[in-house]
mmCIF file with all atom_site columns, C-alpha atoms in Angstrom:
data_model
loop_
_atom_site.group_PDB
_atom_site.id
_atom_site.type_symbol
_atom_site.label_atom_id
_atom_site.label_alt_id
_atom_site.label_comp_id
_atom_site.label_asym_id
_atom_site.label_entity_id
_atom_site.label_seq_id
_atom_site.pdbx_PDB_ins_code
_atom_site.Cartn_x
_atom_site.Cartn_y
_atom_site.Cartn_z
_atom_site.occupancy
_atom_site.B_iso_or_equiv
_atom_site.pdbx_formal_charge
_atom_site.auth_seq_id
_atom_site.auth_comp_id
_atom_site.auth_asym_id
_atom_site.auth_atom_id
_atom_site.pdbx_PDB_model_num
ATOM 1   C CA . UNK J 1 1   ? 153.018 57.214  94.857  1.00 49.00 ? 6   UNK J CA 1
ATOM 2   C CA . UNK J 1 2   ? 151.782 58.969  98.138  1.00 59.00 ? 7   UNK J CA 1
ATOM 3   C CA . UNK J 1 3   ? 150.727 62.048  98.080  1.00 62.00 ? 8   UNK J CA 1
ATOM 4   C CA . UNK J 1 4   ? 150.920 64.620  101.384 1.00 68.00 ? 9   UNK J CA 1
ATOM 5   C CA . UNK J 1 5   ? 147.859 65.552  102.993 1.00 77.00 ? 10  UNK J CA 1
ATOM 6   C CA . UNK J 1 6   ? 148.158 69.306  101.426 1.00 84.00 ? 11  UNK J CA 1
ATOM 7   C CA . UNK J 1 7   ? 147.798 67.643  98.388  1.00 82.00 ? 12  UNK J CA 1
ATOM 8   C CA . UNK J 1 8   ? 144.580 65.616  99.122  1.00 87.00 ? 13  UNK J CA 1
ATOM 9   C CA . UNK J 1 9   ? 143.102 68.933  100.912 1.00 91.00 ? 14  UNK J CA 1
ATOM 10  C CA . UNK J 1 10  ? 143.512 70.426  97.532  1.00 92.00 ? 15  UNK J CA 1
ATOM 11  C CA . UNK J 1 11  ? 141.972 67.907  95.372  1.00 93.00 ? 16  UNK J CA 1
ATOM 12  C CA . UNK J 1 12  ? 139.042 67.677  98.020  1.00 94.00 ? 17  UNK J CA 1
ATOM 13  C CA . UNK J 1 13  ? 138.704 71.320  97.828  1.00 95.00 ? 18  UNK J CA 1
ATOM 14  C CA . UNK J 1 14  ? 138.505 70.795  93.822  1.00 95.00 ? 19  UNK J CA 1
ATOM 15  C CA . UNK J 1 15  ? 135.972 68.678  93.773  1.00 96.00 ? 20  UNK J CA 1
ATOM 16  C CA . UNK J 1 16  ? 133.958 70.522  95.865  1.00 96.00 ? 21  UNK J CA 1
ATOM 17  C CA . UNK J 1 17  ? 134.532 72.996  93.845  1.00 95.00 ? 22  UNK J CA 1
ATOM 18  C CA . UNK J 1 18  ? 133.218 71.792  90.793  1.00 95.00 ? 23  UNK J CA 1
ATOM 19  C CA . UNK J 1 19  ? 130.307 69.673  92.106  1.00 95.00 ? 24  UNK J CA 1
ATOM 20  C CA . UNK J 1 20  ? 129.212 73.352  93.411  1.00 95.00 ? 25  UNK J CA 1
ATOM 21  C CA . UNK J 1 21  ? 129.556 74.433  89.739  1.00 94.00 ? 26  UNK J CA 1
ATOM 22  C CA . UNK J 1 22  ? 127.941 71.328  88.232  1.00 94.00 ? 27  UNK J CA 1
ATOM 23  C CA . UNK J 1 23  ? 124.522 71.430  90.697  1.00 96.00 ? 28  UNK J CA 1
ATOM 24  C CA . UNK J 1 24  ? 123.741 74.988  89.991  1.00 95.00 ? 29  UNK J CA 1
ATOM 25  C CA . UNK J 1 25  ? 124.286 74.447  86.483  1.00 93.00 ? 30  UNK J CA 1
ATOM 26  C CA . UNK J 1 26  ? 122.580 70.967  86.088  1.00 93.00 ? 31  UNK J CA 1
ATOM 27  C CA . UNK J 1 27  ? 120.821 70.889  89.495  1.00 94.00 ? 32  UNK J CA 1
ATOM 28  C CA . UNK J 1 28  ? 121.561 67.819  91.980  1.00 95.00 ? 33  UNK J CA 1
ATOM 29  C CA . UNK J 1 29  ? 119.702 64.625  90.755  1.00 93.00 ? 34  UNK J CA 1
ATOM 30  C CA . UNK J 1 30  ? 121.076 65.775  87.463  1.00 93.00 ? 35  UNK J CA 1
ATOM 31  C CA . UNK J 1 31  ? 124.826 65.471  87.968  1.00 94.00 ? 36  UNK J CA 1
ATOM 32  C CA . UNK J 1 32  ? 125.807 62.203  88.170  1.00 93.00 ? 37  UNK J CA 1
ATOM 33  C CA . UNK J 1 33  ? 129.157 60.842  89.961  1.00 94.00 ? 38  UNK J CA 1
ATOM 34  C CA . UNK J 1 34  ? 131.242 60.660  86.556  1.00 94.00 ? 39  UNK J CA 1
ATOM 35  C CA . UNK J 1 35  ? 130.227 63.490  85.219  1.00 94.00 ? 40  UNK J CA 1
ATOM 36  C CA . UNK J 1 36  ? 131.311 65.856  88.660  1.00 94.00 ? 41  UNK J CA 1
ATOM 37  C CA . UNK J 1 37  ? 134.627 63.568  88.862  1.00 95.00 ? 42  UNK J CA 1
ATOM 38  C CA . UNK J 1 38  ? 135.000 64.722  85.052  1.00 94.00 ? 43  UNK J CA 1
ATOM 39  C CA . UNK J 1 39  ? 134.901 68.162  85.761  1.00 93.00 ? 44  UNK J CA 1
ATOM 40  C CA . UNK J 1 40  ? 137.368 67.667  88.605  1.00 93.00 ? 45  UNK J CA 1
ATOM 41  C CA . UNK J 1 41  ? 139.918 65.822  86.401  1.00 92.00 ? 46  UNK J CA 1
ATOM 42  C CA . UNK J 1 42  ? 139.372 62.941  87.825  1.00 92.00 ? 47  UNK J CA 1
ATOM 43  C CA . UNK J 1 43  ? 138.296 59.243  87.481  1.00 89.00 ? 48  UNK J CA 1
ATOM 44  C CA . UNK J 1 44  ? 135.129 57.725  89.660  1.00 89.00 ? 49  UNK J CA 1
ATOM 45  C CA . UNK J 1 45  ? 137.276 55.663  91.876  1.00 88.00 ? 50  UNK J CA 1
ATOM 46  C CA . UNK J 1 46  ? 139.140 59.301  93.503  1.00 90.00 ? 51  UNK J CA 1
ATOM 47  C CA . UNK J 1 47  ? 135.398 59.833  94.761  1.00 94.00 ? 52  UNK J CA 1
ATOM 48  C CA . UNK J 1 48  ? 135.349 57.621  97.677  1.00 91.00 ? 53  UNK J CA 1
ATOM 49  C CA . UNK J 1 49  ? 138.806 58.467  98.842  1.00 91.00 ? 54  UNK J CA 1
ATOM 50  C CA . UNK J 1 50  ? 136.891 62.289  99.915  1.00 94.00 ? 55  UNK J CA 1
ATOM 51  C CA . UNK J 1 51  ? 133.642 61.522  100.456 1.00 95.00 ? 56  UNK J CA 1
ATOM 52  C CA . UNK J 1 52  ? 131.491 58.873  101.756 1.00 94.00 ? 57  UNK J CA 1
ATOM 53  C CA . UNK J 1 53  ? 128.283 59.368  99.516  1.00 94.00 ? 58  UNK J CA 1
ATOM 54  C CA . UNK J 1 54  ? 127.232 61.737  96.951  1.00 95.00 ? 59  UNK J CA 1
ATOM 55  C CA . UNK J 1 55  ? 125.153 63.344  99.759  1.00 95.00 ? 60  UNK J CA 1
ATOM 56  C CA . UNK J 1 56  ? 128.103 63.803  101.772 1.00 96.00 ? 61  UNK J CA 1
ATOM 57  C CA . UNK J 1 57  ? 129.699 65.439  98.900  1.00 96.00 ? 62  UNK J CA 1
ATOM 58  C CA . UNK J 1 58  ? 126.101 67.539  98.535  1.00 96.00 ? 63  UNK J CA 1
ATOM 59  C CA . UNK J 1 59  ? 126.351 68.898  101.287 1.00 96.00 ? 64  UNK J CA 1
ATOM 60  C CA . UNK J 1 60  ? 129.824 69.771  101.673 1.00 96.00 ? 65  UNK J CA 1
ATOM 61  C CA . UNK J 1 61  ? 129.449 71.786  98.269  1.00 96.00 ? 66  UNK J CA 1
ATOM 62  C CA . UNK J 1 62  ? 126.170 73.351  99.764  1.00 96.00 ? 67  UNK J CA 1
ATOM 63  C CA . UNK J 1 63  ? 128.225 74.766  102.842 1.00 96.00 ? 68  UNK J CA 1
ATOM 64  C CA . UNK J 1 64  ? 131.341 75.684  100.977 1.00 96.00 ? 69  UNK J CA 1
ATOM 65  C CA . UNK J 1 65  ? 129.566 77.857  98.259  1.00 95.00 ? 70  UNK J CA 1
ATOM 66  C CA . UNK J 1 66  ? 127.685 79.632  100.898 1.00 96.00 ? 71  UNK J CA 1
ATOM 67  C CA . UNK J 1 67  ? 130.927 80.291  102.963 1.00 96.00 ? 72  UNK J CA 1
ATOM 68  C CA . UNK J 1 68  ? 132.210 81.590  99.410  1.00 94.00 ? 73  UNK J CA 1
ATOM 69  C CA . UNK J 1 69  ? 129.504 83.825  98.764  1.00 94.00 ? 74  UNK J CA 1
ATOM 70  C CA . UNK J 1 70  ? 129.611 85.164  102.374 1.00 94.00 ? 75  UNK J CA 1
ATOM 71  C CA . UNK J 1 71  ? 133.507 85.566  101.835 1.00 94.00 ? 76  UNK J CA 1
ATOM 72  C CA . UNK J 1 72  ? 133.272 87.291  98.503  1.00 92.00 ? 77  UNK J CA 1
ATOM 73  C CA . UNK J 1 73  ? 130.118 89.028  98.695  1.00 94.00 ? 78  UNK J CA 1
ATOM 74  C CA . UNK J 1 74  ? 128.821 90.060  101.893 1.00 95.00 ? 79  UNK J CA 1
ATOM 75  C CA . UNK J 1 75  ? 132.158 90.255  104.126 1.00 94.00 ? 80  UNK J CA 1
ATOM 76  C CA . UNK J 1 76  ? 133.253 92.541  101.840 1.00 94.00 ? 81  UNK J CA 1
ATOM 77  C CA . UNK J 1 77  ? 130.272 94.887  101.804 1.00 96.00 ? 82  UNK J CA 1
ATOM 78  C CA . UNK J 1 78  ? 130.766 98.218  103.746 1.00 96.00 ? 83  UNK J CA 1
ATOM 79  C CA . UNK J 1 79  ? 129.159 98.207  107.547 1.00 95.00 ? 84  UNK J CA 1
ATOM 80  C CA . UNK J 1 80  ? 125.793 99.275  108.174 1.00 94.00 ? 85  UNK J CA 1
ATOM 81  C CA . UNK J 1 81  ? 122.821 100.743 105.134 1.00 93.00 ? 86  UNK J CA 1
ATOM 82  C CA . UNK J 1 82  ? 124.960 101.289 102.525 1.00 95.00 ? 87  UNK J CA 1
ATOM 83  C CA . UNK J 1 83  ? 126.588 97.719  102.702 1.00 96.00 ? 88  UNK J CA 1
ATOM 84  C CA . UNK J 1 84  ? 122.948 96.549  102.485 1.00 96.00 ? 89  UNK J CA 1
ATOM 85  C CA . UNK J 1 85  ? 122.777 98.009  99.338  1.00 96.00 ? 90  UNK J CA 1
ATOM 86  C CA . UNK J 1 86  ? 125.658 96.645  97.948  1.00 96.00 ? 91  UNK J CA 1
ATOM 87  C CA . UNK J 1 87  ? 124.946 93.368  98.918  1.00 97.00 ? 92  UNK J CA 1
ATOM 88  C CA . UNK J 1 88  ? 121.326 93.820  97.297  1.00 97.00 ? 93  UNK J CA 1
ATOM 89  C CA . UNK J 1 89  ? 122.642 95.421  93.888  1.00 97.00 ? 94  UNK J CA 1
ATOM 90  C CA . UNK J 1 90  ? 124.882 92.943  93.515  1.00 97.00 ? 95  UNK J CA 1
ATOM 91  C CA . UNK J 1 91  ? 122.394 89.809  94.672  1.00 97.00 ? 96  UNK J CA 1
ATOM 92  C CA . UNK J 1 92  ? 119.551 91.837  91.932  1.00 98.00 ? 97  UNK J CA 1
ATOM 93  C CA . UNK J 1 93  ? 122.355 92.324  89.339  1.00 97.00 ? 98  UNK J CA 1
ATOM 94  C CA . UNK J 1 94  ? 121.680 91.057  85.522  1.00 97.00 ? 99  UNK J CA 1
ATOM 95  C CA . UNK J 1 95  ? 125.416 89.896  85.723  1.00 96.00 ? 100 UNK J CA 1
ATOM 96  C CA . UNK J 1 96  ? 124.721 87.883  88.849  1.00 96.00 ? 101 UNK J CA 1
ATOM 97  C CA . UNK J 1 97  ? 121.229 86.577  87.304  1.00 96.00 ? 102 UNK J CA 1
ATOM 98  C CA . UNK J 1 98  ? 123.637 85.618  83.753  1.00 95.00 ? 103 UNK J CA 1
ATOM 99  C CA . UNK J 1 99  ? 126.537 83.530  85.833  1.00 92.00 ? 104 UNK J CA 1
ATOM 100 C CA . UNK J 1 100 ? 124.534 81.465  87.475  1.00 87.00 ? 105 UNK J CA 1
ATOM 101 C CA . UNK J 1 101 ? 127.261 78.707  87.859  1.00 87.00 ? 106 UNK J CA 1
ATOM 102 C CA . UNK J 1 102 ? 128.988 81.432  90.205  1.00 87.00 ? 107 UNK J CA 1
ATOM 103 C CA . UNK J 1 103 ? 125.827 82.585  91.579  1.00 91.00 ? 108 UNK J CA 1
ATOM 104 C CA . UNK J 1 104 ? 123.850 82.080  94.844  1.00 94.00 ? 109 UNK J CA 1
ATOM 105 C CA . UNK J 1 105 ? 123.141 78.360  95.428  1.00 94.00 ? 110 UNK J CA 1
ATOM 106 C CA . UNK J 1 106 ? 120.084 79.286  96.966  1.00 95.00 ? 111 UNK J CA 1
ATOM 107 C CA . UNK J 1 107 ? 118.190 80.661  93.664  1.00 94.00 ? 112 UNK J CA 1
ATOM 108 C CA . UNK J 1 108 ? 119.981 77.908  91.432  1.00 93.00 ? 113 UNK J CA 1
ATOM 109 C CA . UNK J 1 109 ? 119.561 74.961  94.050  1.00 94.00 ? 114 UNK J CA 1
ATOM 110 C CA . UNK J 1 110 ? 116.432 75.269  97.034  1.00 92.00 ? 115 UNK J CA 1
ATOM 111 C CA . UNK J 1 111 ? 113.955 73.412  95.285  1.00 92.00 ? 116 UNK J CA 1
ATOM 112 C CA . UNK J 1 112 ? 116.066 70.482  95.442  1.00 95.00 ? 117 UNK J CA 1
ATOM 113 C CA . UNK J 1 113 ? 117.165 71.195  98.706  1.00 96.00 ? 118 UNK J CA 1
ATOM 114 C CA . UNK J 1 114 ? 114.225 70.509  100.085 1.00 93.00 ? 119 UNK J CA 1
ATOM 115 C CA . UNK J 1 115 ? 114.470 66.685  99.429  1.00 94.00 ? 120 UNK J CA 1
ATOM 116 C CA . UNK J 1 116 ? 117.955 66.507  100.352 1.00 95.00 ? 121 UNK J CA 1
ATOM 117 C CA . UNK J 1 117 ? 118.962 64.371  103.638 1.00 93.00 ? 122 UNK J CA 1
ATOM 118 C CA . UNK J 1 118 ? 118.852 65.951  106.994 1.00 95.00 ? 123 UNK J CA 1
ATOM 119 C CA . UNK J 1 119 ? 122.858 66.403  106.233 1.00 95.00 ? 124 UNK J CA 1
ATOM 120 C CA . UNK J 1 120 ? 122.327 68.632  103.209 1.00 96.00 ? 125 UNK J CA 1
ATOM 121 C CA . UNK J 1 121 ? 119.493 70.821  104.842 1.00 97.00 ? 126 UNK J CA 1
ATOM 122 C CA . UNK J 1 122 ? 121.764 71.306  108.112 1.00 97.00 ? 127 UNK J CA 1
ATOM 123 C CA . UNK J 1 123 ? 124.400 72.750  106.027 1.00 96.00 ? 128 UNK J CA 1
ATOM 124 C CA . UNK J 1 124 ? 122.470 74.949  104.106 1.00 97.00 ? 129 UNK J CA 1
ATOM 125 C CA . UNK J 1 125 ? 120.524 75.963  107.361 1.00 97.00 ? 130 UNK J CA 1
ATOM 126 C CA . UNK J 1 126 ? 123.912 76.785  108.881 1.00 97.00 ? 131 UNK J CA 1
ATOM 127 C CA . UNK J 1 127 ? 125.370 78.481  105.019 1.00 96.00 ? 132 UNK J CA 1
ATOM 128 C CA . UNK J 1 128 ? 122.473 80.760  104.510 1.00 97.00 ? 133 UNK J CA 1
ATOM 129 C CA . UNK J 1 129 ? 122.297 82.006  108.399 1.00 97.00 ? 134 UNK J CA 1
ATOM 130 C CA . UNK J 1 130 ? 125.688 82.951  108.226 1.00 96.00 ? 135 UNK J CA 1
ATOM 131 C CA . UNK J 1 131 ? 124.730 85.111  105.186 1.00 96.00 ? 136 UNK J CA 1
ATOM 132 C CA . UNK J 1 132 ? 121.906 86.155  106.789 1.00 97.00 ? 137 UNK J CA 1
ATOM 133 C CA . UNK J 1 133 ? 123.020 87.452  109.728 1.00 97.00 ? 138 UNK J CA 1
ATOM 134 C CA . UNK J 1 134 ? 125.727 89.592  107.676 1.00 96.00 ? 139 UNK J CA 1
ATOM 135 C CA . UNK J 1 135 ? 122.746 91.020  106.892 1.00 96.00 ? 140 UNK J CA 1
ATOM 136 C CA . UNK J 1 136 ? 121.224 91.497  110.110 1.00 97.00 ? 141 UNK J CA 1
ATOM 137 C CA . UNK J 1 137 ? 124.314 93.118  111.221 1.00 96.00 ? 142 UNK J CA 1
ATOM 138 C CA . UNK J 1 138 ? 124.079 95.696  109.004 1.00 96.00 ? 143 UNK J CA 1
ATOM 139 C CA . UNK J 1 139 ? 120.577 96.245  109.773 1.00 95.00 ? 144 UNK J CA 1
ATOM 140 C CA . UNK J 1 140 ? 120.753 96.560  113.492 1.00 94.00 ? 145 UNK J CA 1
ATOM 141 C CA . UNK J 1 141 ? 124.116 96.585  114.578 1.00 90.00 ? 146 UNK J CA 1
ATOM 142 C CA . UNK J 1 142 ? 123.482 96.471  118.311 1.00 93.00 ? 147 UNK J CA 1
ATOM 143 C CA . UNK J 1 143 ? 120.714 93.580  118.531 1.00 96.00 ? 148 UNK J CA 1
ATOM 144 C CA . UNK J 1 144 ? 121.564 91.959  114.713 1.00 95.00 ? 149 UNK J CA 1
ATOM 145 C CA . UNK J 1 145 ? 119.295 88.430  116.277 1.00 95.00 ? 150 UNK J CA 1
ATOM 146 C CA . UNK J 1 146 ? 116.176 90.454  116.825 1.00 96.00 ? 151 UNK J CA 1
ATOM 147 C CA . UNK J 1 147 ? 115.969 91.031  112.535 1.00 96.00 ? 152 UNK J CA 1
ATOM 148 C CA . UNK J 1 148 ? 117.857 88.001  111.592 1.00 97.00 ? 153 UNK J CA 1
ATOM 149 C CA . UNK J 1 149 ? 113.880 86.272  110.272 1.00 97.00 ? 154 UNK J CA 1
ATOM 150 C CA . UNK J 1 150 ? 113.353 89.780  108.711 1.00 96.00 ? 155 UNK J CA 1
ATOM 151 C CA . UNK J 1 151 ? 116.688 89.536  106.884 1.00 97.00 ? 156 UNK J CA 1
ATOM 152 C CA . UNK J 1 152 ? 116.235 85.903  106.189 1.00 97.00 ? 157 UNK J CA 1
ATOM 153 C CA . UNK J 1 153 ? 112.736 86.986  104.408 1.00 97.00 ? 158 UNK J CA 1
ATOM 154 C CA . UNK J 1 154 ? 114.684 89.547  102.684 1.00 97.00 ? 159 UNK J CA 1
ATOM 155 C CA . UNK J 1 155 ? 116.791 86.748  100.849 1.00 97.00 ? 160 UNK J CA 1
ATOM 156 C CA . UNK J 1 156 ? 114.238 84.887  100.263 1.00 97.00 ? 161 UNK J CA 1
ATOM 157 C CA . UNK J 1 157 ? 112.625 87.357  98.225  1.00 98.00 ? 162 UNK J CA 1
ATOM 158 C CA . UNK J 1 158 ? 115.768 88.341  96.523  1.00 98.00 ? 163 UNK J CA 1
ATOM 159 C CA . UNK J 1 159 ? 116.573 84.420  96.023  1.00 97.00 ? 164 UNK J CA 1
ATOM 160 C CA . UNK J 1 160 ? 112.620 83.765  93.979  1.00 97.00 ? 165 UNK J CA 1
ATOM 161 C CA . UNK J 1 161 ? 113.340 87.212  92.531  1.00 98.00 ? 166 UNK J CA 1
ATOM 162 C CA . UNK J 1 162 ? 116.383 85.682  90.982  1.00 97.00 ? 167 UNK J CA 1
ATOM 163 C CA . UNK J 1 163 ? 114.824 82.491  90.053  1.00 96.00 ? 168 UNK J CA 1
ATOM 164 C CA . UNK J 1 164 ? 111.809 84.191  88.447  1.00 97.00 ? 169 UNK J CA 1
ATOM 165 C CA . UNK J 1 165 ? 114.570 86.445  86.473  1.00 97.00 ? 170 UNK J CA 1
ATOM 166 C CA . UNK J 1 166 ? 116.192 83.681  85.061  1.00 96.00 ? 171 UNK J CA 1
ATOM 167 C CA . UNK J 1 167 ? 113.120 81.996  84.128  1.00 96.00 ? 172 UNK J CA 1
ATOM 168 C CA . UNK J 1 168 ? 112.016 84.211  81.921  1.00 97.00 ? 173 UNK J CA 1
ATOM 169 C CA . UNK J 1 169 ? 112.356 84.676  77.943  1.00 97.00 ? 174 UNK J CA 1
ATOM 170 C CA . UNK J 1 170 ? 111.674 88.495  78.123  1.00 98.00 ? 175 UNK J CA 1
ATOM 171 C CA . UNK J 1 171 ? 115.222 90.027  78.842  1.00 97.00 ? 176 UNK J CA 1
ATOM 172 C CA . UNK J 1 172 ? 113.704 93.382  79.719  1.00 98.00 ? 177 UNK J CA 1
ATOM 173 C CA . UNK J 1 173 ? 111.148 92.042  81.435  1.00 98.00 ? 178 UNK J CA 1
ATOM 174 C CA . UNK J 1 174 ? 113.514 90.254  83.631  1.00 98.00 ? 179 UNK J CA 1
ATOM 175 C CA . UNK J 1 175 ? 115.740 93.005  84.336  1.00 98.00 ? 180 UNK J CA 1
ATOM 176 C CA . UNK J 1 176 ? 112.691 95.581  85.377  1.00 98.00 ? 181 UNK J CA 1
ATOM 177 C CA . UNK J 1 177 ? 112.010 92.448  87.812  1.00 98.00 ? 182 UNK J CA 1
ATOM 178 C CA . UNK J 1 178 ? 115.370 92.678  88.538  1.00 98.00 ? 183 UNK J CA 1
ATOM 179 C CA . UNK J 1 179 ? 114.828 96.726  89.439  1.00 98.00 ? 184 UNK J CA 1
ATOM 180 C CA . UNK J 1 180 ? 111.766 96.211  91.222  1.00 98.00 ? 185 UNK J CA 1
ATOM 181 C CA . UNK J 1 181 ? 113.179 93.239  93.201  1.00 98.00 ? 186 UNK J CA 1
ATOM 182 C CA . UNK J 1 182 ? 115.706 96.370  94.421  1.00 97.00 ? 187 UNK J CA 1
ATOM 183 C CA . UNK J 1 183 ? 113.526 98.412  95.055  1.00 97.00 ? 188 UNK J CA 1
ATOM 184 C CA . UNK J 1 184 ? 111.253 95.496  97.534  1.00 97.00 ? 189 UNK J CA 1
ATOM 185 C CA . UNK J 1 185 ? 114.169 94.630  99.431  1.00 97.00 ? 190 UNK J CA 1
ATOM 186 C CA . UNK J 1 186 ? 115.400 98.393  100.084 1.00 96.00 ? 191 UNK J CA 1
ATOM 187 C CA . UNK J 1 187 ? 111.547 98.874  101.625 1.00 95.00 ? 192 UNK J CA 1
ATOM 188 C CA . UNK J 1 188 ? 111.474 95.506  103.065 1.00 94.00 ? 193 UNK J CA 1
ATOM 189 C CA . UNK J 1 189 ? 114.958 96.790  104.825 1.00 94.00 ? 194 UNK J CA 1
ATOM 190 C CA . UNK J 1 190 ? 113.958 100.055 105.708 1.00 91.00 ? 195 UNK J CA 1
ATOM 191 C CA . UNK J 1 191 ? 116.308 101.631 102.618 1.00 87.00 ? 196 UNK J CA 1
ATOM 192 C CA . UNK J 1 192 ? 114.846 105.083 101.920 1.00 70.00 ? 197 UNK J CA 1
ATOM 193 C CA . UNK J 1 193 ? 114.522 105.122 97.783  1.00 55.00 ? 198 UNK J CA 1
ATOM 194 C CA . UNK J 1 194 ? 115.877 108.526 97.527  1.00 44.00 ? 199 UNK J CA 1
ATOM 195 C CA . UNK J 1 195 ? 118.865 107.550 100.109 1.00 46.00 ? 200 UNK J CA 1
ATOM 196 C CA . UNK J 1 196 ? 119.442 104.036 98.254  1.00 44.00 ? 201 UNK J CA 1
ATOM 197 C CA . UNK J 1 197 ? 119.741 106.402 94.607  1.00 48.00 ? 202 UNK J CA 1
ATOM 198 C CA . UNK J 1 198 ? 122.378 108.725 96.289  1.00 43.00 ? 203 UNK J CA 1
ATOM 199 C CA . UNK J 1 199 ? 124.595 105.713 97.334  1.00 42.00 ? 204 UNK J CA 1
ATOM 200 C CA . UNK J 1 200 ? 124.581 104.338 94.380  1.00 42.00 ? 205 UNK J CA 1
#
């Protein structure tokens, strides 16, 4: 049986999907082929009909759940400080430090990353600086390039801030790393504290 294009966009779109589940949950050297075709309700030989390697898959998943966090996260923040807290509270939240398999790829994934092929690391350059520069735009609305390294520092910080968080065994520990990781970014940003507790 053929199946229309629609219907192999789909399937594509849920494997990608899941393999974006699957690495931040098991990281990428630890999810095998069979077991990311699994989670997609499918058998190994469906692979090759989307995807050429498991790198190509990689970085596909890389790109699509930064365009998702972008979507759902920052896009939807309001314009100029006060969506740069949002974006911040919600980054530094304990519920976005306990779903990790929903979370940021950058905290669950950048070690890895690093050793990727030039494929993978292109995608996530081109992911994370569309984040990024939603930030930037919010920070300086008329010139949002001349801050984009200053908001790319700021999610790095927030991204090791999240890592560290979910590293450790100390719950309140973690979440007063969690507050103070706020309260780094809002200075890093320019965030007055007082301002940053009104809008909250």
């Amino acid at each position: 049986m053929r199946y229309g294009k629609e219907h192999k966009q789909a399937t594509r779109q849920r494997i990608i999907e899941a393999a974006g589940r699957r690495f931040k949950r098991d990281g990428i050297d630890g999810s095998g082929i069979s077991a990311l075709m699994k989670d997609a309700g499918l058998t190994n030989g469906a692979f090759y009909t989307h995807f050429t390697s498991k790198d190509d898959l990689v970085a596909t998943a890389v790109a699509d759940q930064l365009r998702a966090q972008n979507a759902s996260v920052v896009a939807h923040a309001a314009p100029g400080r006060a969506g740069l807290e949002q974006i911040v509270r919600w980054y530094l939240s304990a519920q976005h430090r306990d779903s990790a398999d929903d979370g940021c790829p950058s905290a669950a994934l950048l070690d890895e990353i690093r050793r990727c092929a030039d494929s993978t690391k292109q995608a996530y350059t081109d992911g994370v600086l569309m984040v990024v520069d939603g930030l930037a735009a919010r920070l300086a609305l008329d010139d949002p390039l001349s801050v984009r390294t200053r908001a790319l520092s700021v999610y790095a910080m927030m991204a090791g801030t999240l890592q560290l968080s979910r590293a450790l065994a100390d719950k309140r520990l973690a979440d007063e790393l969690l507050e103070q990781g706020i309260h780094n970014a809002f200075a890093l940003l320019g965030i007055e504290r007082e301002q940053a507790g009104t809008l909250a």
